[in-house]
Coordinates of C-alpha atoms in Angstrom, one line a residue:
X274 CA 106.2 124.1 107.0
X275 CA 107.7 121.6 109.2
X276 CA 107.5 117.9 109.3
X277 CA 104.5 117.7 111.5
X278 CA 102.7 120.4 109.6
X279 CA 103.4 118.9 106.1
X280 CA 102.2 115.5 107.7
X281 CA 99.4 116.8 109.5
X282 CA 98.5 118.7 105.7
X283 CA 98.6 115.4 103.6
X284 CA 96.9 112.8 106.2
X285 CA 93.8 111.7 104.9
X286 CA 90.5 112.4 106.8
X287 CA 90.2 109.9 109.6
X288 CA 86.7 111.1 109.9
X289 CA 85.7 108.7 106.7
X290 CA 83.6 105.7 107.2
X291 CA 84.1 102.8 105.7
X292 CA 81.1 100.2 105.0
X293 CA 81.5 96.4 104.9
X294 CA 83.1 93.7 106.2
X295 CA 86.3 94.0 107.0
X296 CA 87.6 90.5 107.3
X297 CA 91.8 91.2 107.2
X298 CA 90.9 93.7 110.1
X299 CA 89.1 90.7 112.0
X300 CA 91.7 88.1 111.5
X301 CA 94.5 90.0 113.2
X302 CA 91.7 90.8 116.5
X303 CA 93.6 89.9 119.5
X304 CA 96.5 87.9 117.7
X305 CA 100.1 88.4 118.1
X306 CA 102.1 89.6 115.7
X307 CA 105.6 89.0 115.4
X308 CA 107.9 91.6 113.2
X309 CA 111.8 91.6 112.4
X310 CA 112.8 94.8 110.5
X311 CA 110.6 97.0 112.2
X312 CA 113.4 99.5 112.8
X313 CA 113.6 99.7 108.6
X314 CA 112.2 101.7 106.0
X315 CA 109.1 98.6 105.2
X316 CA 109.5 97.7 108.8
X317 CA 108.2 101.0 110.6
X318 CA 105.1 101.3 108.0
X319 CA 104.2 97.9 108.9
X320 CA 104.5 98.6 112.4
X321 CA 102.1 102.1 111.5
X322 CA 99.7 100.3 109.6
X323 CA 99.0 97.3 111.6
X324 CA 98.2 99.3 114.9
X325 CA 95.8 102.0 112.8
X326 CA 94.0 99.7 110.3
X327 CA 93.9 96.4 112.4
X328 CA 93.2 98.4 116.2
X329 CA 92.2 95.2 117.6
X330 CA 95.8 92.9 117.2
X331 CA 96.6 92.3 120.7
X332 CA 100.1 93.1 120.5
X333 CA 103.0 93.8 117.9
X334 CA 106.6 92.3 118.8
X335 CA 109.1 93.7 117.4
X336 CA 112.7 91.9 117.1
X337 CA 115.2 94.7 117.8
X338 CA 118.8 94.5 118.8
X339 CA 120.7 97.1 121.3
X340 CA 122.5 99.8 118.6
X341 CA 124.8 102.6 119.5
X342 CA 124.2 102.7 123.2
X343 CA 120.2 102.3 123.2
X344 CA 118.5 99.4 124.3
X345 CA 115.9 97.8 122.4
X346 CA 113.5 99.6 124.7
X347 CA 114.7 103.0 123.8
X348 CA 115.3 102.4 120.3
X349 CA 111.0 101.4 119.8
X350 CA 110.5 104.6 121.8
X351 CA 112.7 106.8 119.6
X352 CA 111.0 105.1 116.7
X353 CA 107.5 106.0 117.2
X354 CA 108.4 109.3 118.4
X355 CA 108.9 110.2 114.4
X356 CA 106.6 112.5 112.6
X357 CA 105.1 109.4 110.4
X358 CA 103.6 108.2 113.0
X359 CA 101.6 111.3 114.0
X360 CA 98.6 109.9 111.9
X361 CA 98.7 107.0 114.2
X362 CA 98.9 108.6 117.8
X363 CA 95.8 110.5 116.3
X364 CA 93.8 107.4 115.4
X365 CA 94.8 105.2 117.3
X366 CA 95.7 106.9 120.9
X367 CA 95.9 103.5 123.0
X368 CA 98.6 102.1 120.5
X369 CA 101.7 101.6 122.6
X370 CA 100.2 99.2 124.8
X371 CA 100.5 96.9 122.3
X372 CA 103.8 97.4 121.4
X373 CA 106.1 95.0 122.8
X374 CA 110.3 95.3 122.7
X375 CA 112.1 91.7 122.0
X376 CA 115.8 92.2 122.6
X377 CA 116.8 89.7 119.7
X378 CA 119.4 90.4 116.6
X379 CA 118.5 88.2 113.4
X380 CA 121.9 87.8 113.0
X381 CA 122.5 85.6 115.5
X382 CA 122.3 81.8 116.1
X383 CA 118.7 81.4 118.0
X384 CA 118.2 85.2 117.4
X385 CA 120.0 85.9 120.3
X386 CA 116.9 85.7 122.5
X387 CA 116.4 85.1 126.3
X388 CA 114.6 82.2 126.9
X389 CA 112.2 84.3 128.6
X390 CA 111.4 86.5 125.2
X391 CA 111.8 83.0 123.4
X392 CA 108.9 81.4 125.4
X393 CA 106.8 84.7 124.9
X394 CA 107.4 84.6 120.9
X395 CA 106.0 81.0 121.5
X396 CA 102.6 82.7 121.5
X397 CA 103.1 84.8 118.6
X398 CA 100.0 83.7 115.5
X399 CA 101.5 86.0 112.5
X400 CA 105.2 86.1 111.8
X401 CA 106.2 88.7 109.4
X402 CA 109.7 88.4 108.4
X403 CA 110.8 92.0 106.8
X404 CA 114.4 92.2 108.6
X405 CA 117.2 92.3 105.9
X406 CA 120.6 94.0 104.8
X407 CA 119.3 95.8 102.1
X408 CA 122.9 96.9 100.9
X409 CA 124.1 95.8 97.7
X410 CA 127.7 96.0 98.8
X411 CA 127.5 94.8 102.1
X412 CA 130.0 92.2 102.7
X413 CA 129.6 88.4 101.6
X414 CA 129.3 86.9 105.5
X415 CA 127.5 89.9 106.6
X416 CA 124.9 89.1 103.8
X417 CA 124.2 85.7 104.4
X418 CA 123.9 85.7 108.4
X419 CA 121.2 88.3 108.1
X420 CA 119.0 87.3 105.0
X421 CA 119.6 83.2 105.0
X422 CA 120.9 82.1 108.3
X423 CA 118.7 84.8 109.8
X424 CA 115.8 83.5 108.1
X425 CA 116.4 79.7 109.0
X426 CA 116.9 81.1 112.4
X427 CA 113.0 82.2 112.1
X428 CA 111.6 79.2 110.4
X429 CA 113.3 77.0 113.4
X430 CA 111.4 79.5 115.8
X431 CA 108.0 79.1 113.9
X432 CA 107.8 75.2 114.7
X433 CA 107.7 76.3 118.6
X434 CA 104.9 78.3 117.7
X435 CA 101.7 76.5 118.9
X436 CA 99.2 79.1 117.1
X437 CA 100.6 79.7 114.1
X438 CA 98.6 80.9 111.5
X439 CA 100.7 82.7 108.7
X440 CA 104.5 83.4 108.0
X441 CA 105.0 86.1 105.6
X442 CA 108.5 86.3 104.0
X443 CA 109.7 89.4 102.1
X444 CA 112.0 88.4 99.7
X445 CA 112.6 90.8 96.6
X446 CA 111.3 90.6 92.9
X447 CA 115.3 90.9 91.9
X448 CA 116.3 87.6 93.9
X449 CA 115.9 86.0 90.1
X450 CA 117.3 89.0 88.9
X451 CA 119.4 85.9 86.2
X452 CA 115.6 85.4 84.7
X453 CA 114.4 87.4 82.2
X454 CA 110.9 86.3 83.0
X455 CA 110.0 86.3 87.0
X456 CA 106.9 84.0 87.8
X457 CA 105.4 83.6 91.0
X458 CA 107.3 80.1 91.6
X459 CA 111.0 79.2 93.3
X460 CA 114.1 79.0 91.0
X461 CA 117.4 76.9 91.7
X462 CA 120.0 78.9 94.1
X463 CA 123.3 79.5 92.9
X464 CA 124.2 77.3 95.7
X465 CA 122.8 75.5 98.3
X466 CA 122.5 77.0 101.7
X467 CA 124.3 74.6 104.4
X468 CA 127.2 74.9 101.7
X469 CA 127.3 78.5 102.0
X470 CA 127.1 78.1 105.1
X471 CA 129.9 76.0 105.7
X472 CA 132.2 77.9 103.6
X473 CA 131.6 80.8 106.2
X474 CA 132.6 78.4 108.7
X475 CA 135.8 77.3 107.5
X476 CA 137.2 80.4 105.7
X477 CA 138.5 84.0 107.2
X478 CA 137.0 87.1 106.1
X479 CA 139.7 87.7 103.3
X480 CA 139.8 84.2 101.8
X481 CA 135.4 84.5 101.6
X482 CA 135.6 87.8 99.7
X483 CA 138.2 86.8 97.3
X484 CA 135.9 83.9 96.7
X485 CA 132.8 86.0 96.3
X486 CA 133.2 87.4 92.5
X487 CA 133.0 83.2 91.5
X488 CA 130.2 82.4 94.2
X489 CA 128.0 85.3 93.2
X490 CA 128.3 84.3 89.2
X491 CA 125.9 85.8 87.2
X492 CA 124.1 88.2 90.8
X493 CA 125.1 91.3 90.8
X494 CA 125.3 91.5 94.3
X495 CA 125.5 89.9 97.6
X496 CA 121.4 91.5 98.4
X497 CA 120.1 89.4 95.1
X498 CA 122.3 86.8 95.9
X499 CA 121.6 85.9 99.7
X500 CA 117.9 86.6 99.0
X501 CA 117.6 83.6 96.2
X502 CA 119.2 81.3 99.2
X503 CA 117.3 82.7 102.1
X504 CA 113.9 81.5 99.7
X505 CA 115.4 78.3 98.6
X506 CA 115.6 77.5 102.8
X507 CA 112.1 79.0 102.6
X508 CA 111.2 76.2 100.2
X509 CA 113.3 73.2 101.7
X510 CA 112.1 73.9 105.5
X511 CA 108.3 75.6 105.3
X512 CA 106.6 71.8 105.4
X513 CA 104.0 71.9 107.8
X514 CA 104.4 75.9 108.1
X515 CA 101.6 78.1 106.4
X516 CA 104.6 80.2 104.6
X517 CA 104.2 82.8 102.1
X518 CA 106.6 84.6 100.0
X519 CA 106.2 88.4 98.8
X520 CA 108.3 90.1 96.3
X521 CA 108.8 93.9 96.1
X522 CA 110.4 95.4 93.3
X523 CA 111.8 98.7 93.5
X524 CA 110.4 99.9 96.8
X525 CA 109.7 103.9 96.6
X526 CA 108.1 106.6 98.7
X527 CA 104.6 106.0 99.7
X528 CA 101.6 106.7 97.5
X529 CA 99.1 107.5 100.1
X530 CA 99.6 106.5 103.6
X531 CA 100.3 107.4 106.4
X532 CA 101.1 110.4 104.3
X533 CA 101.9 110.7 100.4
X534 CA 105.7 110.6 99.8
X535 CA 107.1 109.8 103.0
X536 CA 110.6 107.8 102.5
X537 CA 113.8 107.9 104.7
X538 CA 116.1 106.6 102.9
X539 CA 118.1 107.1 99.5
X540 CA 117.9 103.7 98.1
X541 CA 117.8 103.2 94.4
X542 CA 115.5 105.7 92.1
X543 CA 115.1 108.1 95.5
X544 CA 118.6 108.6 95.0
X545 CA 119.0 109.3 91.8
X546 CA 115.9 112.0 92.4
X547 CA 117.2 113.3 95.3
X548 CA 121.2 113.8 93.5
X549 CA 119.0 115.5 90.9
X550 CA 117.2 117.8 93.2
X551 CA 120.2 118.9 95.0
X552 CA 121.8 119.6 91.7
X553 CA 125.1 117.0 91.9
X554 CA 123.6 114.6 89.9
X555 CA 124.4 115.2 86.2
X556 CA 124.5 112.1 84.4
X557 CA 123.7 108.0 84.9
X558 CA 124.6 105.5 83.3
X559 CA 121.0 104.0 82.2
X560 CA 118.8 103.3 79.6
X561 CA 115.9 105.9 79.4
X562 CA 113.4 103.8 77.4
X563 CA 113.5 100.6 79.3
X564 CA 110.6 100.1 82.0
X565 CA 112.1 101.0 86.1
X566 CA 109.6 98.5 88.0
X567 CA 109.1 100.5 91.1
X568 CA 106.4 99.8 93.7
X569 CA 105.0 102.9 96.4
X570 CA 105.8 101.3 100.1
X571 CA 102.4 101.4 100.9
X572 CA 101.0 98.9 98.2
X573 CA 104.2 96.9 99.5
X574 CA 102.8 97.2 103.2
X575 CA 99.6 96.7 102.3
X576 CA 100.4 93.5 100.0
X577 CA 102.2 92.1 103.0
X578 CA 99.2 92.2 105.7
X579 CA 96.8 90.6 102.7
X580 CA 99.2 88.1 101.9
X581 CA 99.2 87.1 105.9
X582 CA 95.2 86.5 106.1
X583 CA 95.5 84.6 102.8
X584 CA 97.7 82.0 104.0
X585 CA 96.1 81.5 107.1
X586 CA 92.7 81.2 105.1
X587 CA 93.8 78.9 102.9
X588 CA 96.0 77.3 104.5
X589 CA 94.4 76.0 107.8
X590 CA 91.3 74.1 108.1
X591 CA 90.3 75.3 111.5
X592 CA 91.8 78.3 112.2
X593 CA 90.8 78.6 116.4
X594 CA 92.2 75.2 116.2
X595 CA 96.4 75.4 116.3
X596 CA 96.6 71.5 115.8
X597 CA 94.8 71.6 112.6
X598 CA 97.3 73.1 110.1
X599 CA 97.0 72.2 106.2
X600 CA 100.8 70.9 105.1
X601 CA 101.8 72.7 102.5
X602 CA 103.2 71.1 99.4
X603 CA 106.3 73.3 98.1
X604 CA 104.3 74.3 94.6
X605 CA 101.6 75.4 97.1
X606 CA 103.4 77.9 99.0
X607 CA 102.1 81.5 97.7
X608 CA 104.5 84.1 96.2
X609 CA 103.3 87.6 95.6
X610 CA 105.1 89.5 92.6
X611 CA 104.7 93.4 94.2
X612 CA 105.3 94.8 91.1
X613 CA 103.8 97.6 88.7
X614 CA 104.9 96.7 85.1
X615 CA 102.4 94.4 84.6
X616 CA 100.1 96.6 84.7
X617 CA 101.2 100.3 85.1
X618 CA 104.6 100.0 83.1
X619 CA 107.0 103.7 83.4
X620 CA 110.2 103.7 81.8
X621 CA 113.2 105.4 83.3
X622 CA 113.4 108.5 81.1
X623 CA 109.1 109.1 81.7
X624 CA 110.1 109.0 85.5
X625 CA 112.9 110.9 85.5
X626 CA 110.5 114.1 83.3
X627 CA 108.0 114.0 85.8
X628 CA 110.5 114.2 88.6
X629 CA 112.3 116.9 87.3
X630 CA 109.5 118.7 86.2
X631 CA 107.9 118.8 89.4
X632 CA 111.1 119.1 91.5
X633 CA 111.1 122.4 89.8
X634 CA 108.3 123.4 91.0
X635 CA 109.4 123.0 94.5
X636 CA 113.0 124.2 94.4
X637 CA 115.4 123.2 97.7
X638 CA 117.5 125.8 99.6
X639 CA 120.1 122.5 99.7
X640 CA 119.7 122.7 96.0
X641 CA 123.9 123.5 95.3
X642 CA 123.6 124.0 91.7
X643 CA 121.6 123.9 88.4
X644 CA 119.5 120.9 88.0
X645 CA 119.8 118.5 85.0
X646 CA 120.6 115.2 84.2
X647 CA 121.4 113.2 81.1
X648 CA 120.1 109.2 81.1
X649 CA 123.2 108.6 79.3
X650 CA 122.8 104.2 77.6
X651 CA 126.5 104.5 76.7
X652 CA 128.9 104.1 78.9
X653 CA 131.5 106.1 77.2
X654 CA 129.0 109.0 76.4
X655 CA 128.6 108.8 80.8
X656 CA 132.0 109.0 81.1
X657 CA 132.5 112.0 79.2
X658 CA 129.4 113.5 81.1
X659 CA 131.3 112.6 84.2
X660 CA 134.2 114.2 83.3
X661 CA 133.2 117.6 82.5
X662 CA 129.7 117.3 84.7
X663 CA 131.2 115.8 88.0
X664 CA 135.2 115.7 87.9
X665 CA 136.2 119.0 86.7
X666 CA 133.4 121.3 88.6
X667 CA 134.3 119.3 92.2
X668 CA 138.3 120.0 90.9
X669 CA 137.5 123.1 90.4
X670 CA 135.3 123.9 93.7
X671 CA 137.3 122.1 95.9
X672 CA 140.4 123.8 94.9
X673 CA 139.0 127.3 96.0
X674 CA 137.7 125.7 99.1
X675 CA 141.3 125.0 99.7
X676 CA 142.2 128.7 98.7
X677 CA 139.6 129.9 100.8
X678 CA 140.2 128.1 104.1
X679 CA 137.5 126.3 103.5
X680 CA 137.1 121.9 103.5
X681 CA 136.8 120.9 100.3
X682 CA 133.8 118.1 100.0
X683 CA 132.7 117.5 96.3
X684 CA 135.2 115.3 95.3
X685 CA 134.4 112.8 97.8
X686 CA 130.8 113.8 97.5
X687 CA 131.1 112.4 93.8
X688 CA 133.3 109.7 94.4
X689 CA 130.2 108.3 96.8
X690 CA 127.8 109.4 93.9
X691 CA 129.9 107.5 91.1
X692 CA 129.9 104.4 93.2
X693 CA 126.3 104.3 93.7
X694 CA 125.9 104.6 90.1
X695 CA 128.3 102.0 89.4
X696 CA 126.0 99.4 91.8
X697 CA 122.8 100.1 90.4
X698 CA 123.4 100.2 86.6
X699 CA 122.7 96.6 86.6
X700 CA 119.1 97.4 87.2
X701 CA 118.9 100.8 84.6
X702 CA 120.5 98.9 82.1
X703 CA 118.2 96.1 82.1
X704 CA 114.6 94.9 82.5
X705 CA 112.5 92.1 83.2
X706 CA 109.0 90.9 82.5
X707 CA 107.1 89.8 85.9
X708 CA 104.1 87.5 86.6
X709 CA 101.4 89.2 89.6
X710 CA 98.5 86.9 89.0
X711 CA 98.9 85.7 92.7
X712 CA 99.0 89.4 93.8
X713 CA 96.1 90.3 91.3
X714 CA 93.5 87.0 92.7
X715 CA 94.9 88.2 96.3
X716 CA 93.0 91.6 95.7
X717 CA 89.8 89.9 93.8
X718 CA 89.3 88.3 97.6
X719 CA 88.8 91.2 99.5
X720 CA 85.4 92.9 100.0
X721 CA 85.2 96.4 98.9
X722 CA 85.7 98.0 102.7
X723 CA 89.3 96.1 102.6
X724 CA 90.0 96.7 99.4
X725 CA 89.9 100.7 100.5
X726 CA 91.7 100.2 103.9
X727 CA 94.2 97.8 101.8
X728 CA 94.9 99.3 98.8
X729 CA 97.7 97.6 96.4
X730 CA 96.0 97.2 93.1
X731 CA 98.5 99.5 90.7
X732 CA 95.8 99.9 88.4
X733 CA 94.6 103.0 90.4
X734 CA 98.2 104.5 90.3
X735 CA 98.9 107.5 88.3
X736 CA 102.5 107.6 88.1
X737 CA 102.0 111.9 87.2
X738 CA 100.4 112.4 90.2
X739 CA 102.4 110.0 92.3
X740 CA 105.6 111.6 91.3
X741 CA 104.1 115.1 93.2
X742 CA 103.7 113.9 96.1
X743 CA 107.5 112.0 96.1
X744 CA 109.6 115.2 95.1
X745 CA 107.7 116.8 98.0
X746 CA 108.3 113.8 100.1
X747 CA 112.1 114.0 99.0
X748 CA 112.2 117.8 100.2
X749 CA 110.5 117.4 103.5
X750 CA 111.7 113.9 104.8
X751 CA 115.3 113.9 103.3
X752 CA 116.5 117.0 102.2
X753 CA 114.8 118.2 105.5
X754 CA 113.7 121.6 103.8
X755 CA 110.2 122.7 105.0
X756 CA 108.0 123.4 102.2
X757 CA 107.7 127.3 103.3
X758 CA 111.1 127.3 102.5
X759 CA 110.3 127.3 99.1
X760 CA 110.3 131.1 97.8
X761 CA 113.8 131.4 99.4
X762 CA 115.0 128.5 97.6
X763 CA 113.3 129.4 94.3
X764 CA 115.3 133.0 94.5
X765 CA 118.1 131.5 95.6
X766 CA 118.0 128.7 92.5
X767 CA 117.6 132.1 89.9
X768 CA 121.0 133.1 91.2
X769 CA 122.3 129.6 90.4
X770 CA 121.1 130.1 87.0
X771 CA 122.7 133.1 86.4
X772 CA 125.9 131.7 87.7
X773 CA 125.6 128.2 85.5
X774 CA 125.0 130.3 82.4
X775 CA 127.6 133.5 83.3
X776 CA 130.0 130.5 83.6
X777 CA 129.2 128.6 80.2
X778 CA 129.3 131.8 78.4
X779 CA 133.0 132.9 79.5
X780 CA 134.4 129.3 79.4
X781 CA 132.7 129.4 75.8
X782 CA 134.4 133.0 75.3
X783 CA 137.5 131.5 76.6
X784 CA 137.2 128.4 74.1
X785 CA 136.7 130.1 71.3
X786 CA 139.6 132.9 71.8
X787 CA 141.9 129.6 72.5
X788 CA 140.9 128.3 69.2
X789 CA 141.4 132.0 67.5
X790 CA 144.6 132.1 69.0
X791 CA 145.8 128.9 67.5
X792 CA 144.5 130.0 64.4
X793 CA 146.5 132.8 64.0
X794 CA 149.8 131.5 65.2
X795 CA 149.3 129.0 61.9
X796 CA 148.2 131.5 60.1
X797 CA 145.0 130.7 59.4
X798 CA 143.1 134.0 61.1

């Protein structure tokens, strides 16, 4: 079963009517909507989910940079021609006609745009600002010119914006990852912007980095970091702007649309499912009893979209009246928590049994060996795992690749794995206790038909059943192994078996005859 077919399988029926009023729906009818990020993981399901559920915007412009050849143009065509948006072209036929290209890059002082694009983004009515370097080791300059000075870029851009009704920011619940309790308010930067900024002004690449272990203080990493700045501009220059601020946690695969599980990248828990499904993963360092706040993409999306008619509700008196804009005060401007531990708490250890329960069920033919994997709190007790887990089987592997001719790949394989795990045990080795009251009176507003179109409330979510649906994702959209692949990979995973446990057995025989052997030289046997 390919990727169509598996898409095709899991979309929900389109033929289902939905009673009510649908006011979200109406307040995006024939407004432009301006998106950065639309080329990312949140980007292109925002892009999806605006043109299905809200067929009436007039167009979507979407802030893309030339990359590896292609212009803007022919990246946004590439884009939609994926699989995920197969649900869409079904739907929604007419949709490209209101997909416009803006040859911009977020990174760049006025967003590198024409004057002509500039002018035409004059127009825009809802900005929503999802473009970030989503890296946690991503260099220090890199960093802030795409999530702060990228963002002030934007804000700047807003104020030419004669119809302005809503500017949605998507930060991340970890921006106050120093807080052990994350409301729904701003918290002091580590340092103020125009500082940072003129630090990157004044100092070369290698002076800034060996500055960055004392700048970043207690942040883990330059993502956390730059995103705590990028809100504090949010907070210093949104006067007069109906802003908003949204907070993901851990984003995952989706839930439910445009089809359960889809996810195309291997960001933070899909990665440690997906090293477990593929049998490298063996051990993490991580606490299994303390709660992994993770949040399906959808509920994100969906969050997101809400979050935009809310601020342009309460925010402008007269909202076919661009003049009229309500000034927000700084303790006024909304921030939406996106998380589920508030209400639907999982720790690591529950997520990582249901994953590997159900990955079993659906073995992978890229599966290279037996699957297990030990949540290991201690970091010595992961080190040992690492050792005789990781090290020695990619020693031992790659030194009979060599024998054989062959290019030896596990080592480096693990060295990439072991430095993933070393950038997100800040977040398995710790937890935090989030406020969503904003998010929870944003879903109270809606009418019932929105509430089914825009579903985010994690009360519904069953993390059981959710976790089917994203091993399966995992398989089809990452792994890229069809799902009639399956009875090949489940024969093929029985021989692995049989290997793992040949091999334990005679490296046990071979232990214990070592140890016999010493026993009798001394006498002892």
């Amino acid at each position: 079963m390919s990727q169509a077919t598996y898409i095709q399988d899991m979309m929900a029926d389109p033929a289902l009517e939905i009673s009510g009023p649908q006011e979200v729906a109406s307040f995006y009818a024939n407004r432009n909507v301006l998106l950065t990020g639309g080329a990312g993981f949140l980007g292109r399901l925002l892009a999806e989910k605006i043109l299905r559920s809200c067929p009436d915007v007039k167009s979507l412009l979407i802030l893309l940079r030339a990359k590896k050849g292609r212009s803007p143009k022919e990246r946004l065509k590439l884009l939609f021609e994926d699989s995920m948006f197969d649900r869409l072209r079904k739907e929604q036929p007419g949709y490209s006609r209101k997909v416009v290209p803006i040859d911009g890059d977020i990174s760049q002082v006025g967003l590198g745009l024409s004057e002509e694009h500039r002018e035409l983004l004059r127009t825009t009515h809802i900005v929503i600002h999802a473009a970030a370097t989503v890296r946690f080791d991503e260099s220090l300059r890199v960093a802030v010119n795409v999530n702060v000075r990228g963002t002030n870029e934007l804000l700047s851009l807003a104020r030419e914006m004669r119809n302005l009704k809503a500017f949605v920011h998507v930060s991340t619940a970890y921006s106050n990852c120093v807080q052990d309790l994350v409301e729904e308010k701003f918290y002091p930067p580590p340092i103020d912007g125009d500082k940072l900024f003129n630090l990157l002004d004044i100092l070369d690449d290698a002076s800034l980095e060996h500055l960055v272990p004392m700048l970043l203080s207690k942040w883990p990493n330059t993502y956390a970091f730059t995103k705590v700045i990028a809100e504090d501009s949010i907070r210093r220059n949104c006067h007069n702007l109906p802003v908003c601020v949204v907070r993901p946690s851990i984003v995952i695969a989706t839930a439910k649309e445009p089809v359960p599980g889809w996810i195309n990248n291997v960001y933070g828990a899909t990665g440690i499912v997906l090293g477990v499904a593929v049998g490298l993963l063996h051990t993490l360092h991580c606490d299994p009893e303390l709660v992994a706040d993770m949040i399906p993409a959808d509920y994100v999306v969906n969050t997101i979209i809400v979050a935009a008619w809310d601020v342009a509700k309460t925010r402008c008196i007269n909202i076919e009246n661009a003049v009229n804009v309500m000034v927000p005060e700084v303790e006024d401007v909304p921030i939406y928590n996106s998380v589920s531990s508030c209400q639907k708490p999982i720790t690591w250890g529950q997520f990582m049994k249901y994953t590997s329960e159900l990955g079993l069920e659906t073995p992978s033919l890229a599966t290279v060996w037996i699957r297990f994997l030990k949540l290991n709190k201690y970091n010595w007790l992961h080190k040992v795992y690492m050792v005789f887990c990781h090290l020695l089987p990619a020693i031992i592997v790659d030194s009979l690749a060599r024998l054989t001719g062959r290019k030896p790949v596990l080592w480096d394989a693990y060295k990439k794995i072991h430095k993933f795990s070393t950038v997100i045990k800040y977040f398995t080795l710790r937890q935090w206790r989030f406020n969503n009251n904003s998010v929870l009176r944003l879903w109270d507003k809606l009418s019932s038909a929105d509430q089914n179109i825009f579903e985010f409330n994690v009360e519904g979510l069953n993390w059981e059943d959710y976790s089917y649906s994203h091993v399966r994702g995992i398989r089809v959209y990452l792994a890229k192994d069809p799902l009639d692949t399956i009875p090949a990979a489940a024969a093929k995973y029985t021989r692995i078996k049989i290997a793992h446990y040949t091999l334990l057995t005679a490296i046990c025989g071979i232990f214990l005859w070592l140890i016999r052997s010493l026993l009798r030289v001394v006498g002892l046997w």
